[in-house]
Amino acid sequence: MTEPLLKVKNLVKNFSITGGILSREVAKVHAVDGVSFEIGHGETLGVVGESGCGKSTTGRCILRLIEPTAGEIWFEGKDVMQLEGKALQALRRDMQIIFQDPYASLNPRMTVGAIIGEALVIHGLAKSRKEIDERVSDLLATVGLQPAHARRYPHEFSGGQRQRIGIARALAVEPKLIVCDEPVSALDVSIQAQVINLLEDLQEKFSLTYMFIAHDLSVVEHISSRVAVMYLGRVVEIAPSKDLYTNPLHPYTEALLSAVPIPDPTIARNRIRLEGDVPNPISPPPGCHFHTRCPIRQLPRCAEERPELKQAGPGHWVSCHLRG
Ligand code: SF4
């Protein structure tokens, strides 16, 4: 068996909340609470969950854009947590991120050519002005834009075009893994499909591996080989895409899936409405984090014992006392 490109083991990220005149820690936000998964070469892992479930924090920890509190991250057999200096810079070339809001992530005072060219200069991938300009033109064409767009500023583009610029910037350094952090959430539905199709084409062309984050299962269905569902900082289910959509095991996955519209009007799906809101990650419920909203909970066990992620079928893992 070949080694996965990325391995994440028991990843934890807490954010401190400080208060008082001495700015002492008064509480902790448990953003990521023991997350483990792997991503194989050329694979797309969809990561889905409501806002605040820790999916974006997980993505940022993998890139070391924020420092994890605990856990292990291995990329191509390298211990990411131990990397510093030049080795960390090399990792930043191999792993890139595309953000949800392409406007906020593009410097409004820089031309598109300068934004894309900056990455080439930082990583020493182009030596002369001519080389940078040629590479920027190629990258713009690769994402469906015109070479002349290099002279314009981000505000002159639509949301979909700005996302294409963000993709070109990520591609500039020839990465192996791209964390796509809700890259289509801010776009119109018709534009969403175009950007997803572009990402699929680029994956094939450049043998890319994606971690594709979304808050909605319908967005990741076609692009993902496997899907991980997160709830309040934990992975509650992970399975090959087809398996997860046809045979969801966790009650939270079932509820998310029941909200996905079916294109065939003759098929009706019973919408599962969960009671209450997602609890505050400062004080997540004990036991199974989902027990306060779970329609099939069994007390007291579900409120006392944390369910481990158990294998329920080939590649299908679920964290529930009653399923799997
Ligand atoms: Fe529901 Fe209990 Fe399963 Fe959690 S462990 S999902 S509360 S049945």
Coordinates of C-alpha atoms and ligand atoms in Angstrom, one line a residue:
M1 CA 0.0 0.0 0.0
T2 CA 1.4 3.4 -0.9
E3 CA 1.7 6.0 1.9
P4 CA -1.0 8.7 1.9
L5 CA 0.1 12.2 0.9
L6 CA -1.3 13.6 4.2
K7 CA -1.9 12.0 7.5
V8 CA -3.6 13.9 10.4
K9 CA -3.7 12.2 13.8
N10 CA -5.6 13.4 16.9
L11 CA -5.3 17.0 15.9
V12 CA -6.4 19.5 18.6
K13 CA -6.7 23.3 18.3
N14 CA -7.9 25.4 21.3
F15 CA -8.1 29.2 21.1
S16 CA -7.6 31.0 24.4
I17 CA -10.0 33.7 25.5
T18 CA -8.3 36.1 27.9
G19 CA -9.8 38.6 30.3
G20 CA -9.0 40.8 33.3
I21 CA -6.2 43.4 33.6
L22 CA -3.6 40.6 33.5
S23 CA -5.1 39.1 30.3
R24 CA -5.2 35.7 31.9
E25 CA -6.9 32.8 30.1
V26 CA -10.5 32.7 31.2
A27 CA -11.9 30.1 28.8
K28 CA -10.9 28.0 25.8
V29 CA -12.6 27.6 22.4
H30 CA -12.3 23.9 21.6
A31 CA -12.2 24.4 17.8
V32 CA -10.7 21.1 16.8
D33 CA -11.0 18.1 19.2
G34 CA -9.0 15.1 18.2
V35 CA -9.4 14.9 14.4
S36 CA -7.8 12.1 12.4
F37 CA -7.9 11.4 8.7
E38 CA -5.7 10.6 5.7
I39 CA -5.7 11.9 2.1
G40 CA -4.2 9.8 -0.7
H41 CA -2.2 11.2 -3.7
G42 CA -4.6 12.6 -6.3
E43 CA -7.6 12.2 -4.1
T44 CA -10.2 14.8 -3.0
L45 CA -11.4 14.6 0.6
G46 CA -14.6 16.6 1.1
V47 CA -14.9 18.0 4.6
V48 CA -18.4 19.1 5.5
G49 CA -20.1 20.6 8.6
E50 CA -21.9 23.7 9.9
S51 CA -20.0 26.9 10.5
G52 CA -17.9 26.6 13.7
C53 CA -17.4 22.9 13.4
G54 CA -13.6 23.3 13.0
K55 CA -13.2 22.4 9.3
S56 CA -11.5 25.6 8.3
T57 CA -9.3 25.6 11.5
T58 CA -8.3 22.0 10.6
G59 CA -7.3 23.2 7.1
R60 CA -5.3 26.1 8.5
C61 CA -3.5 23.9 11.0
I62 CA -2.4 21.5 8.3
L63 CA -0.7 24.4 6.5
R64 CA 0.6 25.7 9.8
L65 CA -1.1 29.1 9.1
I66 CA -2.2 28.6 12.7
E67 CA -0.3 26.5 15.2
P68 CA -2.1 23.3 16.4
T69 CA -2.4 22.7 20.1
A70 CA -1.6 19.0 19.9
G71 CA -1.6 16.1 17.4
E72 CA 0.4 15.0 14.4
I73 CA 0.5 16.1 10.8
W74 CA 2.5 14.1 8.3
F75 CA 3.0 15.2 4.7
E76 CA 4.9 12.9 2.4
G77 CA 6.4 11.2 5.4
K78 CA 7.6 14.5 6.9
D79 CA 6.5 15.6 10.4
V80 CA 4.9 19.0 9.6
M81 CA 4.9 20.0 13.3
Q82 CA 8.7 19.9 13.5
L83 CA 9.4 21.9 10.3
E84 CA 11.0 25.3 10.6
G85 CA 12.8 27.9 8.5
K86 CA 13.5 26.8 4.9
A87 CA 11.8 23.4 5.4
L88 CA 8.6 25.1 6.5
Q89 CA 8.9 27.5 3.5
A90 CA 9.3 24.5 1.2
L91 CA 6.1 22.9 2.7
R92 CA 4.3 26.2 2.0
R93 CA 5.1 25.7 -1.6
D94 CA 3.8 22.1 -1.6
M95 CA 0.6 23.0 0.2
Q96 CA -1.5 25.9 -0.9
I97 CA -4.9 27.3 0.1
I98 CA -7.8 28.9 -1.8
F99 CA -10.0 31.0 0.4
Q100 CA -13.8 31.5 0.6
D101 CA -13.8 35.2 0.0
P102 CA -11.5 35.8 -3.0
Y103 CA -11.9 39.6 -2.7
A104 CA -10.7 39.7 0.9
S105 CA -7.7 37.4 0.1
L106 CA -6.5 39.5 -2.9
N107 CA -4.5 42.7 -2.1
P108 CA -6.7 45.5 -3.7
R109 CA -3.6 47.7 -4.3
M110 CA -1.8 45.1 -6.3
T111 CA -2.4 44.2 -9.9
V112 CA -3.4 40.6 -10.7
G113 CA 0.0 40.1 -12.4
A114 CA 1.8 41.3 -9.2
I115 CA -0.4 39.1 -7.0
I116 CA 0.3 35.9 -9.0
G117 CA 3.9 36.9 -9.7
E118 CA 4.6 37.5 -5.9
A119 CA 4.5 33.8 -5.2
L120 CA 6.9 33.0 -8.0
V121 CA 9.4 35.6 -6.7
I122 CA 9.1 34.4 -3.0
H123 CA 9.8 30.8 -4.0
G124 CA 12.5 31.7 -6.6
L125 CA 10.6 30.1 -9.4
A126 CA 11.2 32.8 -12.0
K127 CA 14.4 34.7 -12.4
S128 CA 13.6 37.6 -14.7
R129 CA 10.8 40.0 -15.3
K130 CA 10.1 38.4 -18.7
E131 CA 10.0 34.9 -17.1
I132 CA 7.5 36.1 -14.4
D133 CA 5.3 37.8 -17.0
E134 CA 5.2 34.7 -19.2
R135 CA 4.4 32.4 -16.3
V136 CA 1.6 34.8 -15.1
S137 CA 0.1 34.8 -18.7
D138 CA 0.2 31.0 -18.8
L139 CA -1.4 30.7 -15.4
L140 CA -4.2 33.2 -16.3
A141 CA -4.9 31.2 -19.4
T142 CA -4.9 28.0 -17.4
V143 CA -7.7 29.3 -15.2
G144 CA -9.7 30.7 -18.1
L145 CA -8.7 34.4 -17.9
Q146 CA -6.9 36.6 -20.5
P147 CA -3.2 37.5 -20.3
A148 CA -4.3 41.2 -20.4
H149 CA -6.1 40.8 -17.1
A150 CA -2.6 40.8 -15.4
R151 CA -2.6 44.6 -15.6
R152 CA -6.0 45.0 -13.8
Y153 CA -6.9 45.2 -10.1
P154 CA -9.0 42.7 -8.2
H155 CA -12.0 45.1 -7.9
E156 CA -12.4 45.0 -11.7
F157 CA -13.4 41.3 -11.6
S158 CA -16.6 39.4 -10.8
G159 CA -16.6 37.0 -7.8
G160 CA -16.1 34.0 -10.0
Q161 CA -13.2 35.6 -11.8
R162 CA -11.6 36.6 -8.5
Q163 CA -11.8 33.0 -7.4
R164 CA -10.0 32.1 -10.6
I165 CA -7.3 34.6 -9.8
G166 CA -7.0 32.9 -6.3
I167 CA -6.6 29.6 -8.0
A168 CA -4.0 30.9 -10.4
R169 CA -2.0 32.3 -7.4
A170 CA -2.2 28.9 -5.7
L171 CA -1.1 27.0 -8.8
A172 CA 1.9 29.4 -9.4
V173 CA 4.1 27.4 -7.0
E174 CA 3.1 24.0 -8.4
P175 CA 1.7 22.6 -5.2
K176 CA 0.8 19.0 -4.5
L177 CA -2.0 19.7 -2.0
I178 CA -4.6 22.5 -2.1
V179 CA -6.9 23.2 0.8
C180 CA -10.0 24.6 -0.9
D181 CA -11.6 26.5 2.0
E182 CA -15.3 26.9 0.9
P183 CA -14.1 28.2 -2.5
V184 CA -17.6 28.4 -3.9
S185 CA -19.7 29.4 -0.9
A186 CA -19.8 33.1 -1.8
L187 CA -20.6 32.5 -5.5
D188 CA -23.9 32.2 -7.4
V189 CA -25.0 28.6 -8.1
S190 CA -24.2 28.8 -11.8
I191 CA -20.7 30.1 -11.1
Q192 CA -20.2 27.5 -8.4
A193 CA -20.4 24.7 -11.0
Q194 CA -17.9 26.5 -13.3
V195 CA -15.4 26.8 -10.5
I196 CA -15.8 23.2 -9.4
N197 CA -15.4 22.0 -13.0
L198 CA -12.3 24.1 -13.3
L199 CA -10.9 22.6 -10.1
E200 CA -11.6 19.1 -11.4
D201 CA -9.9 19.8 -14.7
L202 CA -6.8 21.2 -12.9
Q203 CA -6.7 18.2 -10.6
E204 CA -6.4 15.9 -13.6
K205 CA -4.0 18.1 -15.5
F206 CA -1.6 18.7 -12.6
S207 CA -2.2 15.6 -10.4
L208 CA -3.4 17.7 -7.6
T209 CA -4.7 16.5 -4.2
Y210 CA -7.5 18.5 -2.6
M211 CA -9.0 18.9 0.8
F212 CA -12.3 20.5 -0.2
I213 CA -14.2 22.2 2.7
A214 CA -17.9 23.1 2.4
H215 CA -20.8 23.5 4.7
D216 CA -23.2 21.7 2.4
L217 CA -23.1 18.0 1.3
S218 CA -24.4 18.9 -2.2
V219 CA -21.4 21.0 -3.0
V220 CA -18.8 18.2 -2.3
E221 CA -20.8 15.3 -3.8
H222 CA -19.3 15.2 -7.3
I223 CA -15.8 16.4 -6.6
S224 CA -15.0 14.2 -3.6
S225 CA -13.6 10.7 -3.6
R226 CA -14.3 10.5 0.1
V227 CA -16.2 12.7 2.5
A228 CA -15.6 13.5 6.2
V229 CA -18.5 15.0 8.2
M230 CA -17.5 17.2 11.2
Y231 CA -19.6 18.3 14.2
L232 CA -18.3 20.5 16.9
G233 CA -14.6 19.9 16.4
R234 CA -14.8 16.1 15.7
V235 CA -15.1 13.9 12.7
V236 CA -18.3 12.0 13.2
E237 CA -18.3 10.0 9.9
I238 CA -15.9 9.4 7.0
A239 CA -16.6 7.3 4.0
P240 CA -16.2 6.9 0.3
S241 CA -18.4 9.5 -1.3
K242 CA -21.0 7.1 -2.9
D243 CA -21.2 5.1 0.3
L244 CA -21.8 8.2 2.5
Y245 CA -24.6 9.5 0.2
T246 CA -26.4 6.2 -0.2
N247 CA -25.8 4.7 3.3
P248 CA -25.2 7.4 5.9
L249 CA -24.7 6.0 9.3
H250 CA -24.4 8.9 11.7
P251 CA -27.6 10.7 12.6
Y252 CA -26.0 14.0 11.9
T253 CA -25.0 13.0 8.4
E254 CA -28.5 11.8 7.9
A255 CA -29.9 15.2 8.9
L256 CA -27.4 17.0 6.6
L257 CA -28.3 14.7 3.7
S258 CA -32.0 15.1 4.2
A259 CA -31.5 18.9 3.5
V260 CA -29.9 18.2 0.1
P261 CA -32.4 18.7 -2.7
I262 CA -33.0 15.8 -5.1
P263 CA -33.3 16.9 -8.8
D264 CA -36.0 14.2 -9.5
P265 CA -39.3 15.7 -8.3
T266 CA -40.9 12.3 -8.0
I267 CA -38.6 11.4 -5.2
A268 CA -39.4 12.9 -1.8
R269 CA -36.9 13.1 1.0
N270 CA -38.1 13.4 4.6
R271 CA -36.3 16.5 6.0
I272 CA -34.9 15.8 9.4
R273 CA -35.0 18.9 11.5
L274 CA -32.6 18.9 14.4
E275 CA -33.7 20.5 17.7
G276 CA -31.7 23.4 19.0
D277 CA -28.5 25.1 17.8
V278 CA -25.0 23.9 17.6
P279 CA -23.7 24.2 21.2
N280 CA -21.0 26.7 22.1
P281 CA -17.5 25.3 21.4
I282 CA -16.3 27.0 24.7
S283 CA -18.2 24.4 26.6
P284 CA -19.1 21.5 24.3
P285 CA -21.5 18.9 25.7
P286 CA -19.8 15.9 27.4
G287 CA -19.9 12.4 25.9
C288 CA -21.1 12.5 22.3
H289 CA -21.0 16.2 21.3
F290 CA -24.1 15.6 19.3
H291 CA -26.3 14.2 22.1
T292 CA -28.1 17.4 22.8
R293 CA -29.6 17.3 19.3
C294 CA -29.6 13.7 18.4
P295 CA -33.0 12.2 17.6
I296 CA -31.9 8.7 18.6
R297 CA -29.7 9.4 21.7
Q298 CA -29.7 6.9 24.5
L299 CA -29.1 8.4 27.9
P300 CA -27.1 8.3 30.0
R301 CA -24.5 6.6 27.8
C302 CA -24.5 9.2 25.0
A303 CA -24.1 12.1 27.5
E304 CA -21.3 10.4 29.3
E305 CA -19.1 8.4 26.9
R306 CA -17.3 9.8 24.0
P307 CA -18.0 7.5 21.0
E308 CA -14.8 6.5 19.2
L309 CA -14.6 6.5 15.4
K310 CA -15.2 2.8 14.5
Q311 CA -15.0 1.0 11.1
A312 CA -18.4 0.1 9.9
G313 CA -17.5 -1.1 6.4
P314 CA -14.7 -0.8 3.8
G315 CA -13.3 2.7 4.3
H316 CA -16.5 3.7 6.2
W317 CA -15.9 5.0 9.8
V318 CA -18.5 6.3 12.2
S319 CA -18.5 7.7 15.7
C320 CA -21.8 6.7 17.3
H321 CA -22.6 4.2 20.1
L322 CA -25.6 2.9 18.2
R323 CA -24.4 2.7 14.7
G324 CA -21.5 0.9 13.0
Ligands
SF4_1 FE1 -26.7 10.0 18.9 FE2 -25.7 8.7 20.9 FE3 -24.9 8.2 18.4 FE4 -24.2 10.4 19.6 S1 -23.6 8.4 20.2 S2 -24.9 10.2 17.5 S3 -26.0 10.9 20.8 S4 -26.9 7.9 19.3

